[in-house]
mmCIF file of C-alpha atoms in Angstrom:
data_model
loop_
_atom_site.group_PDB
_atom_site.id
_atom_site.type_symbol
_atom_site.label_atom_id
_atom_site.label_comp_id
_atom_site.label_asym_id
_atom_site.label_seq_id
_atom_site.Cartn_x
_atom_site.Cartn_y
_atom_site.Cartn_z
ATOM 1 C CA MET A 1 109.471 41.498 56.819
ATOM 2 C CA GLU A 2 106.301 41.337 58.835
ATOM 3 C CA ALA A 3 106.721 41.945 62.546
ATOM 4 C CA ALA A 4 104.667 42.570 65.647
ATOM 5 C CA VAL A 5 105.704 45.294 68.077
ATOM 6 C CA LEU A 6 105.269 45.257 71.835
ATOM 7 C CA TYR A 7 105.954 48.497 73.680
ATOM 8 C CA CYS A 8 106.817 47.953 77.343
ATOM 9 C CA GLY A 9 107.068 51.240 79.170
ATOM 10 C CA ALA A 10 108.229 52.886 75.965
ATOM 11 C CA ARG A 11 107.729 56.621 75.600
ATOM 12 C CA ARG A 12 108.852 57.355 72.058
ATOM 13 C CA THR A 13 106.468 55.016 70.298
ATOM 14 C CA ALA A 14 105.517 57.194 67.318
ATOM 15 C CA TYR A 15 109.145 57.917 66.428
ATOM 16 C CA CYS A 16 110.108 54.262 66.820
ATOM 17 C CA GLN A 17 107.155 53.064 64.779
ATOM 18 C CA GLU A 18 107.989 55.410 61.901
ATOM 19 C CA LEU A 19 111.621 54.338 62.031
ATOM 20 C CA LEU A 20 110.711 50.642 61.907
ATOM 21 C CA GLU A 21 108.346 51.203 58.990
ATOM 22 C CA THR A 22 110.863 53.248 56.986
ATOM 23 C CA ASN A 23 113.467 50.547 57.597
ATOM 24 C CA GLY A 24 111.576 47.743 55.915
ATOM 25 C CA PHE A 25 109.315 46.293 58.615
ATOM 26 C CA ARG A 26 105.607 45.758 57.907
ATOM 27 C CA LEU A 27 104.038 46.053 61.328
ATOM 28 C CA THR A 28 101.193 43.557 61.586
ATOM 29 C CA GLN A 29 100.281 44.115 65.234
ATOM 30 C CA ILE A 30 101.234 46.880 67.647
ATOM 31 C CA CYS A 31 100.529 46.608 71.371
ATOM 32 C CA ALA A 32 101.528 48.358 74.556
ATOM 33 C CA ALA A 33 101.701 46.526 77.852
ATOM 34 C CA GLY A 34 102.274 47.352 81.483
ATOM 35 C CA GLU A 35 104.367 45.106 83.704
ATOM 36 C CA ASP A 36 101.357 43.002 84.691
ATOM 37 C CA SER A 37 100.405 42.117 81.100
ATOM 38 C CA GLN A 38 103.746 41.919 79.268
ATOM 39 C CA MET A 39 104.079 38.137 79.259
ATOM 40 C CA ALA A 40 100.473 37.544 78.193
ATOM 41 C CA ARG A 41 100.824 40.055 75.344
ATOM 42 C CA MET A 42 104.115 38.505 74.284
ATOM 43 C CA GLY A 43 102.491 35.069 74.140
ATOM 44 C CA ILE A 44 99.602 36.336 72.036
ATOM 45 C CA LEU A 45 101.918 38.120 69.594
ATOM 46 C CA LEU A 46 104.281 35.152 69.295
ATOM 47 C CA SER A 47 101.378 32.833 68.536
ATOM 48 C CA LYS A 48 100.686 34.806 65.345
ATOM 49 C CA ASN A 49 104.071 36.229 64.258
ATOM 50 C CA GLN A 50 107.536 34.994 63.303
ATOM 51 C CA LEU A 51 109.176 38.197 64.508
ATOM 52 C CA LEU A 52 108.407 40.177 67.641
ATOM 53 C CA LEU A 53 110.127 43.494 68.312
ATOM 54 C CA ILE A 54 109.920 44.492 71.979
ATOM 55 C CA LEU A 55 110.836 48.102 72.704
ATOM 56 C CA GLY A 56 111.220 49.693 76.093
ATOM 57 C CA PRO A 57 113.283 51.910 78.375
ATOM 58 C CA GLU A 58 117.051 51.971 78.290
ATOM 59 C CA HIS A 59 119.901 53.234 80.428
ATOM 60 C CA ASN A 60 123.188 54.198 78.793
ATOM 61 C CA GLY A 61 122.008 52.607 75.549
ATOM 62 C CA GLU A 62 121.132 49.219 77.077
ATOM 63 C CA PRO A 63 117.529 48.048 77.427
ATOM 64 C CA THR A 64 116.540 47.811 81.102
ATOM 65 C CA PHE A 65 113.366 45.764 80.686
ATOM 66 C CA GLY A 66 114.744 42.395 79.527
ATOM 67 C CA LYS A 67 114.846 40.371 82.743
ATOM 68 C CA PRO A 68 111.235 39.071 82.749
ATOM 69 C CA PHE A 69 111.446 38.266 79.027
ATOM 70 C CA PHE A 70 114.690 36.342 79.489
ATOM 71 C CA ARG A 71 113.052 34.341 82.263
ATOM 72 C CA ALA A 72 109.890 33.651 80.229
ATOM 73 C CA LEU A 73 111.881 32.627 77.142
ATOM 74 C CA HIS A 74 114.302 30.467 79.176
ATOM 75 C CA VAL A 75 117.370 32.561 78.385
ATOM 76 C CA PRO A 76 120.096 31.865 80.954
ATOM 77 C CA THR A 77 121.606 34.892 82.666
ATOM 78 C CA LEU A 78 124.877 35.519 84.452
ATOM 79 C CA ASP A 79 124.974 38.572 86.711
ATOM 80 C CA GLU A 80 121.663 39.613 85.088
ATOM 81 C CA ASN A 81 123.270 39.549 81.610
ATOM 82 C CA PRO A 82 121.703 37.215 79.044
ATOM 83 C CA GLN A 83 123.853 34.335 77.830
ATOM 84 C CA GLY A 84 123.704 32.426 74.556
ATOM 85 C CA ILE A 85 121.823 35.014 72.505
ATOM 86 C CA LEU A 86 122.938 37.475 69.856
ATOM 87 C CA VAL A 87 123.937 40.898 71.145
ATOM 88 C CA LEU A 88 123.187 43.618 68.604
ATOM 89 C CA HIS A 89 125.757 46.413 68.698
ATOM 90 C CA GLY A 90 125.403 50.052 67.773
ATOM 91 C CA LYS A 91 127.611 52.979 68.709
ATOM 92 C CA GLY A 92 126.868 53.484 72.402
ATOM 93 C CA CYS A 93 123.931 51.057 72.506
ATOM 94 C CA ILE A 94 122.971 47.401 72.414
ATOM 95 C CA GLY A 95 119.940 45.212 71.869
ATOM 96 C CA TRP A 96 119.361 41.468 72.030
ATOM 97 C CA LEU A 97 118.011 38.918 69.569
ATOM 98 C CA ILE A 98 116.546 35.702 70.958
ATOM 99 C CA GLU A 99 116.014 33.031 68.320
ATOM 100 C CA SER A 100 114.202 29.740 68.101
ATOM 101 C CA ARG A 101 114.136 27.586 64.992
ATOM 102 C CA GLU A 102 111.245 29.484 63.373
ATOM 103 C CA GLN A 103 110.861 32.705 65.352
ATOM 104 C CA ALA A 104 112.868 35.634 66.653
ATOM 105 C CA VAL A 105 112.342 38.156 69.441
ATOM 106 C CA ALA A 106 114.371 41.376 69.506
ATOM 107 C CA LEU A 107 114.624 43.483 72.663
ATOM 108 C CA LEU A 108 115.506 47.014 71.652
ATOM 109 C CA PRO A 109 115.819 50.444 73.292
ATOM 110 C CA ASP A 110 112.992 52.891 72.612
ATOM 111 C CA ARG A 111 115.344 55.739 71.703
ATOM 112 C CA PRO A 112 115.049 56.235 67.939
ATOM 113 C CA GLU A 113 118.658 57.352 67.618
ATOM 114 C CA HIS A 114 119.795 54.065 69.224
ATOM 115 C CA LEU A 115 117.232 51.955 67.404
ATOM 116 C CA GLN A 116 118.472 53.335 64.093
ATOM 117 C CA LEU A 117 122.011 52.163 64.905
ATOM 118 C CA LEU A 118 120.871 48.615 65.764
ATOM 119 C CA LEU A 119 118.582 47.944 62.802
ATOM 120 C CA PRO A 120 121.298 47.198 60.198
ATOM 121 C CA GLU A 121 122.766 44.356 62.295
ATOM 122 C CA LEU A 122 119.276 43.096 63.124
ATOM 123 C CA TRP A 123 118.381 43.033 59.423
ATOM 124 C CA LEU A 124 121.572 41.159 58.532
ATOM 125 C CA ARG A 125 120.704 38.398 60.987
ATOM 126 C CA LEU A 126 117.034 38.263 59.956
ATOM 127 C CA CYS A 127 118.022 38.005 56.280
ATOM 128 C CA LYS A 128 120.287 35.077 57.069
ATOM 129 C CA LYS A 129 117.763 33.355 59.343
ATOM 130 C CA PHE A 130 114.664 33.766 57.182
ATOM 131 C CA GLY A 131 116.299 33.810 53.724
ATOM 132 C CA LEU A 132 115.358 37.437 53.043
ATOM 133 C CA SER A 133 117.049 40.123 51.020
ATOM 134 C CA MET A 134 117.970 43.453 52.557
ATOM 135 C CA PRO A 135 115.102 45.936 52.318
ATOM 136 C CA GLU A 136 115.344 49.253 50.595
ATOM 137 C CA ILE A 137 115.690 51.753 53.393
ATOM 138 C CA GLN A 138 113.650 54.902 52.989
ATOM 139 C CA LYS A 139 115.434 58.041 54.097
ATOM 140 C CA SER A 140 113.390 59.612 56.855
ATOM 141 C CA ALA A 141 112.860 63.343 56.764
ATOM 142 C CA VAL A 142 112.907 63.348 60.563
ATOM 143 C CA ASN A 143 116.111 63.876 62.529
ATOM 144 C CA TYR A 144 115.095 61.695 65.466
ATOM 145 C CA GLU A 145 117.717 62.940 67.868
ATOM 146 C CA GLN A 146 116.665 66.570 67.354
ATOM 147 C CA ALA A 147 112.955 65.711 67.434
ATOM 148 C CA VAL A 148 113.234 63.798 70.706
ATOM 149 C CA GLU A 149 115.331 66.535 72.315
ATOM 150 C CA ARG A 150 112.793 69.152 71.197
ATOM 151 C CA ASP A 151 109.827 67.138 72.480
ATOM 152 C CA PHE A 152 111.368 66.454 75.866
ATOM 153 C CA SER A 153 112.736 69.969 76.368
ATOM 154 C CA GLY A 154 109.272 71.496 75.993
ATOM 155 C CA LYS A 155 110.478 73.861 73.237
ATOM 156 C CA GLU A 156 108.911 74.072 69.783
#
């Protein structure tokens, strides 16, 4: 499925991009945005794409950047938790899927090891919503957890 990607404060963009591509997404547009331009970028990407994947920082496996997007997309919140949207579950992590009749926006953590756990549930919902079949998943040669640990530890 074609998708646009918006990185908001994400730090592991190359790993995440490779993971998305090897898991069946054809990335049509890829943008990064600071806090001051996130909503404008989101609007531009949504005007041209059915699916927008927004990746950003997480804490304990939960994205920490969702609040302004929930507000902009009119998602009600209770105690800062979104209500009425699909929660994507992975072992030790979550993401969110906001849907309209013809579009979807996924808010996902930028940790590849968490992203990898959320993609199967995301794909199941997208297949149902858009009438798709499950993609053939390419096995990545990269162990993302080890690669991220190596990169952030400063060791080669």
